[in-house]
Coordinates of C-alpha atoms in Angstrom, one line a residue:
M1 CA 44.3 122.4 114.7
V2 CA 46.7 119.7 115.4
S3 CA 50.3 121.1 116.8
A4 CA 54.1 119.7 116.9
R5 CA 54.8 118.5 120.4
P6 CA 56.3 121.5 122.3
A7 CA 59.7 120.6 122.6
V8 CA 59.6 120.3 118.8
A9 CA 58.2 123.3 118.1
A10 CA 60.4 125.2 119.7
M11 CA 63.5 123.9 117.9
P12 CA 65.6 125.9 115.6
A13 CA 65.8 124.8 112.0
Y14 CA 69.2 123.3 111.3
R15 CA 70.3 125.4 108.4
P16 CA 73.2 123.6 105.7
G17 CA 75.5 126.3 104.2
R18 CA 74.1 127.9 101.1
N19 CA 73.9 126.4 97.7
A20 CA 76.7 128.3 95.8
A21 CA 74.7 128.1 92.6
D22 CA 71.6 130.0 94.1
L23 CA 74.1 132.5 95.6
A24 CA 75.5 132.7 92.4
R25 CA 72.3 133.5 90.7
E26 CA 70.9 135.9 93.4
I27 CA 74.1 138.4 93.3
G28 CA 74.2 138.1 89.5
V29 CA 78.0 136.3 89.4
P30 CA 79.4 133.4 87.2
T31 CA 79.9 131.1 90.1
A32 CA 79.9 131.4 94.1
V33 CA 83.0 129.3 96.5
K34 CA 81.3 127.6 98.7
L35 CA 83.7 127.1 102.3
A36 CA 80.6 126.3 104.1
S37 CA 80.2 122.7 105.2
N38 CA 83.4 121.0 105.4
E39 CA 83.1 119.3 102.6
L40 CA 86.5 117.8 100.3
P41 CA 87.4 120.0 97.1
F42 CA 87.7 117.1 95.3
P43 CA 85.8 114.7 92.8
P44 CA 84.7 111.2 94.0
L45 CA 87.3 108.9 94.3
P46 CA 87.4 106.7 90.5
A47 CA 86.7 103.5 92.8
V48 CA 83.8 105.1 94.3
L49 CA 82.3 106.1 90.9
A50 CA 82.9 102.4 89.6
A51 CA 81.3 100.9 92.4
I52 CA 78.1 103.1 92.0
A53 CA 77.7 102.4 88.3
A54 CA 77.9 98.5 89.1
T55 CA 75.6 98.9 92.1
A56 CA 72.8 101.3 90.1
A57 CA 71.1 98.3 88.6
E58 CA 70.2 96.8 92.3
T59 CA 68.4 99.8 93.1
T60 CA 65.3 98.3 92.4
R61 CA 66.0 95.9 95.6
Y62 CA 65.9 97.0 99.1
P63 CA 69.4 97.6 100.5
D64 CA 71.1 95.0 102.9
N65 CA 69.6 96.5 106.2
G66 CA 72.5 95.2 107.9
A67 CA 75.7 96.3 105.9
A68 CA 77.3 93.2 106.1
V69 CA 80.2 93.7 103.6
L70 CA 80.7 97.2 104.5
T71 CA 80.5 96.2 108.5
R72 CA 83.1 92.9 108.1
A73 CA 85.0 96.0 105.9
L74 CA 85.2 97.8 109.2
A75 CA 85.7 95.5 111.4
D76 CA 88.9 94.7 109.3
R77 CA 90.1 97.7 109.4
Y78 CA 89.7 98.5 113.2
D79 CA 90.3 95.0 114.6
V80 CA 87.3 94.9 116.2
D81 CA 84.3 91.8 116.1
P82 CA 81.8 93.1 113.7
G83 CA 79.4 93.1 116.8
Q84 CA 81.1 95.8 118.2
L85 CA 79.9 98.4 114.8
A86 CA 76.7 99.9 114.2
L87 CA 75.8 102.1 110.6
G88 CA 73.8 104.8 110.2
C89 CA 72.4 107.4 107.7
G90 CA 75.7 109.7 108.4
A91 CA 77.5 110.5 111.2
V92 CA 74.2 112.9 112.7
T93 CA 71.6 109.6 112.3
V94 CA 74.5 107.8 114.7
C95 CA 74.1 110.6 117.2
Q96 CA 70.2 110.6 116.7
Q97 CA 70.3 106.9 117.4
L98 CA 72.3 107.1 120.4
T99 CA 69.8 109.3 122.2
Q100 CA 66.6 107.2 121.1
A101 CA 69.0 104.7 122.9
F102 CA 70.0 105.7 125.9
V103 CA 68.2 109.2 126.4
D104 CA 65.0 109.2 128.5
P105 CA 62.9 112.4 129.4
G106 CA 64.6 113.8 132.3
T107 CA 67.9 112.6 131.6
A108 CA 71.1 114.3 130.6
I109 CA 73.3 114.7 127.5
A110 CA 77.0 116.8 128.8
F111 CA 78.9 118.2 126.0
G112 CA 81.5 121.4 126.0
W113 CA 80.0 124.3 124.2
R114 CA 80.4 125.7 121.9
S115 CA 80.7 122.1 120.0
F116 CA 78.3 120.4 117.2
E117 CA 75.0 122.4 116.6
M118 CA 73.3 118.5 116.6
Y119 CA 73.8 117.8 120.3
P120 CA 71.3 120.2 122.0
L121 CA 68.8 119.8 119.4
L122 CA 69.1 115.9 120.0
A123 CA 68.3 116.8 123.8
Q124 CA 65.5 118.7 123.2
V125 CA 63.6 116.1 120.4
A126 CA 64.1 113.5 123.3
G127 CA 63.2 115.1 125.9
G128 CA 66.2 115.1 127.8
R129 CA 68.2 118.4 129.5
T130 CA 71.5 119.2 128.1
Q131 CA 74.6 119.8 130.3
Q132 CA 76.7 122.5 128.2
V133 CA 80.0 123.4 129.8
P134 CA 81.9 126.8 128.2
L135 CA 85.0 125.9 126.0
V136 CA 88.2 127.2 128.2
P137 CA 88.2 130.8 126.1
G138 CA 91.2 131.5 123.4
T139 CA 94.0 134.0 123.8
P140 CA 94.2 136.5 120.7
G141 CA 97.2 135.2 118.8
G142 CA 97.6 132.4 120.7
T143 CA 94.8 128.4 121.2
A144 CA 91.3 128.9 120.2
D145 CA 88.8 127.8 122.4
T146 CA 89.5 124.6 123.8
F147 CA 87.5 122.3 125.9
D148 CA 87.3 122.3 130.0
L149 CA 87.2 118.2 130.4
T150 CA 87.7 118.6 134.3
A151 CA 84.7 120.5 134.2
L152 CA 82.8 118.4 131.4
A153 CA 83.4 115.3 134.2
A154 CA 82.2 117.4 137.2
A155 CA 79.1 118.0 135.4
V156 CA 78.0 114.0 134.7
D157 CA 75.8 113.8 137.7
E158 CA 73.3 110.6 138.1
T159 CA 71.0 111.7 135.6
T160 CA 73.7 112.3 132.7
R161 CA 73.4 109.4 130.1
L162 CA 75.5 110.5 127.3
V163 CA 78.9 112.8 127.0
F164 CA 79.9 113.7 123.6
V165 CA 83.4 114.7 123.4
C166 CA 83.7 115.8 119.5
N167 CA 87.7 115.8 118.6
P168 CA 88.7 117.7 117.0
N169 CA 86.2 120.1 118.1
N170 CA 83.6 121.3 115.3
P171 CA 83.8 124.2 114.9
T172 CA 86.4 125.5 116.6
G173 CA 89.2 123.2 115.1
T174 CA 91.1 122.1 118.4
A175 CA 91.4 118.9 119.6
V176 CA 92.5 117.9 123.2
R177 CA 95.7 115.3 124.1
R178 CA 95.6 111.8 125.2
A179 CA 96.3 112.7 128.9
E180 CA 93.8 115.2 129.2
L181 CA 91.7 112.8 127.5
E182 CA 92.3 109.6 129.8
T183 CA 92.2 111.6 132.8
F184 CA 88.8 112.6 132.1
L185 CA 87.2 108.7 130.6
D186 CA 88.8 107.4 134.3
A187 CA 86.9 110.0 135.3
V188 CA 83.1 109.7 134.1
P189 CA 81.1 107.0 135.5
A190 CA 80.8 103.2 134.4
D191 CA 77.1 103.8 133.8
T192 CA 77.8 107.0 131.5
L193 CA 78.4 106.1 127.3
V194 CA 81.1 108.6 126.4
V195 CA 80.9 109.1 122.8
L196 CA 84.1 110.1 121.0
D197 CA 83.3 112.0 118.2
E198 CA 85.8 111.7 115.2
A199 CA 84.1 112.8 112.0
Y200 CA 87.4 115.0 111.2
R201 CA 90.0 112.6 112.8
E202 CA 91.7 111.8 109.4
F203 CA 92.6 115.4 109.5
V204 CA 94.9 115.5 112.4
T205 CA 98.3 116.0 112.3
D206 CA 99.3 116.4 116.0
A207 CA 100.8 113.6 117.1
G208 CA 99.8 114.6 121.0
V209 CA 95.6 113.9 119.5
P210 CA 95.1 110.5 120.5
D211 CA 93.1 107.9 118.3
G212 CA 89.6 107.7 120.3
V213 CA 89.5 103.7 119.2
E214 CA 92.8 102.8 120.8
L215 CA 91.6 105.1 124.2
M216 CA 88.0 103.1 123.6
R217 CA 90.1 99.7 123.7
G218 CA 89.0 98.0 127.9
R219 CA 86.4 100.8 128.4
P220 CA 83.3 99.9 128.0
N221 CA 81.5 103.0 128.1
V222 CA 83.4 104.3 125.4
A223 CA 82.5 104.7 121.8
V224 CA 83.5 106.3 118.8
L225 CA 82.1 107.7 116.1
R226 CA 83.1 108.0 112.6
T227 CA 81.9 109.2 108.9
F228 CA 82.5 108.7 105.6
S229 CA 81.3 112.3 104.3
K230 CA 84.5 114.0 104.5
A231 CA 87.8 112.7 104.2
W232 CA 86.2 109.8 102.4
G233 CA 84.3 112.2 100.0
L234 CA 80.5 110.8 100.8
A235 CA 78.3 113.3 102.1
G236 CA 76.1 112.8 99.3
L237 CA 75.7 109.7 100.0
R238 CA 75.4 109.5 103.7
V239 CA 77.5 106.9 106.1
G240 CA 78.1 107.0 109.8
Y241 CA 79.3 104.5 111.7
L242 CA 79.8 103.7 115.7
I243 CA 82.5 101.5 117.5
A244 CA 81.4 100.4 121.0
E245 CA 84.2 99.0 123.2
D246 CA 80.8 97.3 124.2
P247 CA 78.5 94.7 122.2
A248 CA 76.0 95.9 123.8
V249 CA 76.4 99.4 123.2
A250 CA 76.8 99.0 119.1
D251 CA 73.6 96.7 119.2
A252 CA 71.1 99.4 121.4
V253 CA 72.1 101.7 118.5
R254 CA 71.7 99.3 115.6
R255 CA 68.0 98.8 117.4
T256 CA 67.3 102.3 116.3
L257 CA 68.3 102.2 112.9
V258 CA 65.3 103.6 110.6
P259 CA 65.0 100.3 108.4
F260 CA 67.2 100.3 105.5
S261 CA 68.3 104.0 105.4
V262 CA 72.1 103.4 104.4
S263 CA 71.5 102.6 100.9
T264 CA 72.6 99.5 98.3
L265 CA 74.9 102.9 96.5
A266 CA 76.3 104.5 100.0
Q267 CA 77.4 100.8 101.2
A268 CA 79.0 99.8 97.9
A269 CA 80.7 103.6 97.9
A270 CA 82.0 103.1 101.4
V271 CA 83.2 99.5 100.5
A272 CA 85.3 101.0 97.4
A273 CA 86.7 104.2 99.3
L274 CA 87.8 102.0 102.4
A275 CA 90.1 100.3 99.4
S276 CA 91.2 103.3 97.9
E277 CA 92.6 104.4 101.8
D278 CA 96.2 105.3 100.1
E279 CA 94.5 107.7 97.7
V280 CA 92.7 109.0 100.2
R281 CA 95.4 109.7 102.7
E282 CA 97.4 111.6 99.9
R283 CA 93.5 113.7 99.3
V284 CA 94.5 114.4 103.2
A285 CA 97.6 115.6 102.9
T286 CA 96.7 117.9 100.4
V287 CA 94.3 119.4 102.3
T288 CA 96.5 119.4 105.8
T289 CA 99.5 121.4 103.7
E290 CA 96.7 124.0 102.1
R291 CA 95.3 123.9 106.1
T292 CA 98.6 125.2 107.0
R293 CA 99.0 127.5 104.0
L294 CA 95.4 129.1 104.6
T295 CA 96.2 129.5 108.2
A296 CA 99.8 131.5 107.7
E297 CA 97.8 133.8 105.6
L298 CA 95.1 134.4 107.9
R299 CA 97.6 135.0 110.7
A300 CA 99.4 137.5 108.5
R301 CA 96.1 139.6 107.6
G302 CA 96.0 139.5 111.8
V303 CA 93.0 137.8 112.0
A304 CA 93.8 135.1 115.2
V305 CA 93.4 131.6 114.0
A306 CA 94.7 128.9 115.9
D307 CA 95.7 125.8 114.7
S308 CA 93.3 123.2 113.6
Q309 CA 93.3 119.9 113.6
A310 CA 90.2 119.3 110.9
N311 CA 89.5 120.5 107.6
F312 CA 88.8 124.1 109.3
V313 CA 89.4 126.9 109.9
W314 CA 87.6 129.3 113.2
L315 CA 88.2 133.2 112.6
P316 CA 86.9 134.3 116.4
L317 CA 85.3 136.8 115.2
G318 CA 82.7 137.6 118.0
E319 CA 80.3 140.0 117.2
R320 CA 81.4 140.7 113.7
T321 CA 80.5 137.3 113.1
V322 CA 77.4 138.1 111.1
E323 CA 78.3 141.4 109.3
V324 CA 82.0 139.6 108.3
A325 CA 79.9 136.5 106.3
A326 CA 77.2 138.8 104.8
A327 CA 80.0 141.1 103.2
L328 CA 82.0 138.0 102.1
E329 CA 78.7 136.8 100.5
A330 CA 78.7 139.6 98.7
R331 CA 81.4 139.0 97.3
A332 CA 80.5 135.4 96.1
V333 CA 82.1 133.8 99.2
I334 CA 80.4 131.0 101.6
T335 CA 81.0 131.0 104.8
R336 CA 79.3 129.4 108.4
P337 CA 78.6 132.3 110.5
F338 CA 77.6 131.5 114.1
P339 CA 76.5 134.7 115.4
G340 CA 78.0 136.5 118.2
E341 CA 80.9 133.9 118.1
G342 CA 83.0 132.8 115.0
L343 CA 83.3 132.1 111.5
R344 CA 84.3 128.8 110.0
V345 CA 86.1 128.2 107.0
T346 CA 86.5 125.6 105.1
V347 CA 89.8 124.5 103.6
G348 CA 88.9 124.3 100.1
S349 CA 91.5 124.0 97.0
K350 CA 94.3 126.2 96.5
G351 CA 91.9 128.2 93.7
E352 CA 89.2 128.5 95.9
D353 CA 91.3 129.9 99.0
D354 CA 92.4 132.6 97.3
V355 CA 89.2 134.0 96.0
F356 CA 88.4 134.0 99.9
L357 CA 91.3 135.6 100.7
A358 CA 91.0 138.3 98.7
A359 CA 87.1 138.8 99.6
L360 CA 88.3 138.7 103.0
D361 CA 90.8 141.2 101.9
E362 CA 88.4 143.8 100.8
V363 CA 86.4 143.2 103.9
L364 CA 89.6 143.7 106.2
T365 CA 90.0 147.4 104.3
S366 CA 86.2 148.2 104.4
A367 CA 85.2 151.1 107.3
S368 CA 82.2 148.8 108.2
A369 CA 83.7 145.7 109.1
G370 CA 86.6 146.8 111.1
V371 CA 88.4 142.9 112.1
A372 CA 92.1 143.6 111.8
G373 CA 93.2 142.2 115.0
A374 CA 90.1 140.2 115.8

């Protein structure tokens, strides 16, 4: 019998958010609300739809493997050289490219935990180790779990090749501020690459949370990871990118790109989205305004939701997480449970969030859930 590598066979499968139409059919309701995958509650940008239509006739040809037009547009936007950029099929694939480029068996990836669930899986596939540093626990009615950057810096040793700092953090929504992040970056050895994972950067409203691209400048061992999947509304087209201060870092990541994996349609859509930045900003502002309302509504129900800097909120429900998520699904609302820890809920439209809040009200009053004051 042909067997997979032990490291692969032992991996848990990645679990995407449930399909809303499937849940609706399963429980016998007309529609379900999906607040599990941090997608935008808007249709595609008009310019994106036009770009896809105009490019559709080119899909018999391979895409530009170097994504020259998109790379140039990103270089202009961030005032960097094109050689400092590397693209991939979504930010998670760029994470995989980083691992392939820098992590040997026996070396390590360091990160705070809980954070993006792919980090430990990437290390496992590469035959590397993980150096997981627990988050600083939140306080009831106060902050949610946050990164302990002092402990993370102390965990870095001669075997550490990559450090991921997810800022804002997925799934807690919390973000580290400028002074502590600068102190951390200055403490990490020059031969260890720090990747500031800023998939949710566009949703940050706290002026104290720094732009990673600015912190990157002058630090050759720092790179910034971003995506078009969230604020830019291209989750179904898969475009992520890395900006590195050192062009050699970006070059290494480009070398591990699966050829032609960023499609022609995706490249054209991303260029069109960048040209629609004013409209994107308006949409983001709508999301962050709704985030404020949703946070207030949850706190009014006695749920300890901290301020989020992303397009989701974190409900620290502990051991009740799976039970509450199941009860919400029974009421046609899909959220993202992290068993034993908490529930991540995407900020949807006002109507979607009202459906979620009504379902949560039923759960909160149910004797079997008992989450009030969580």
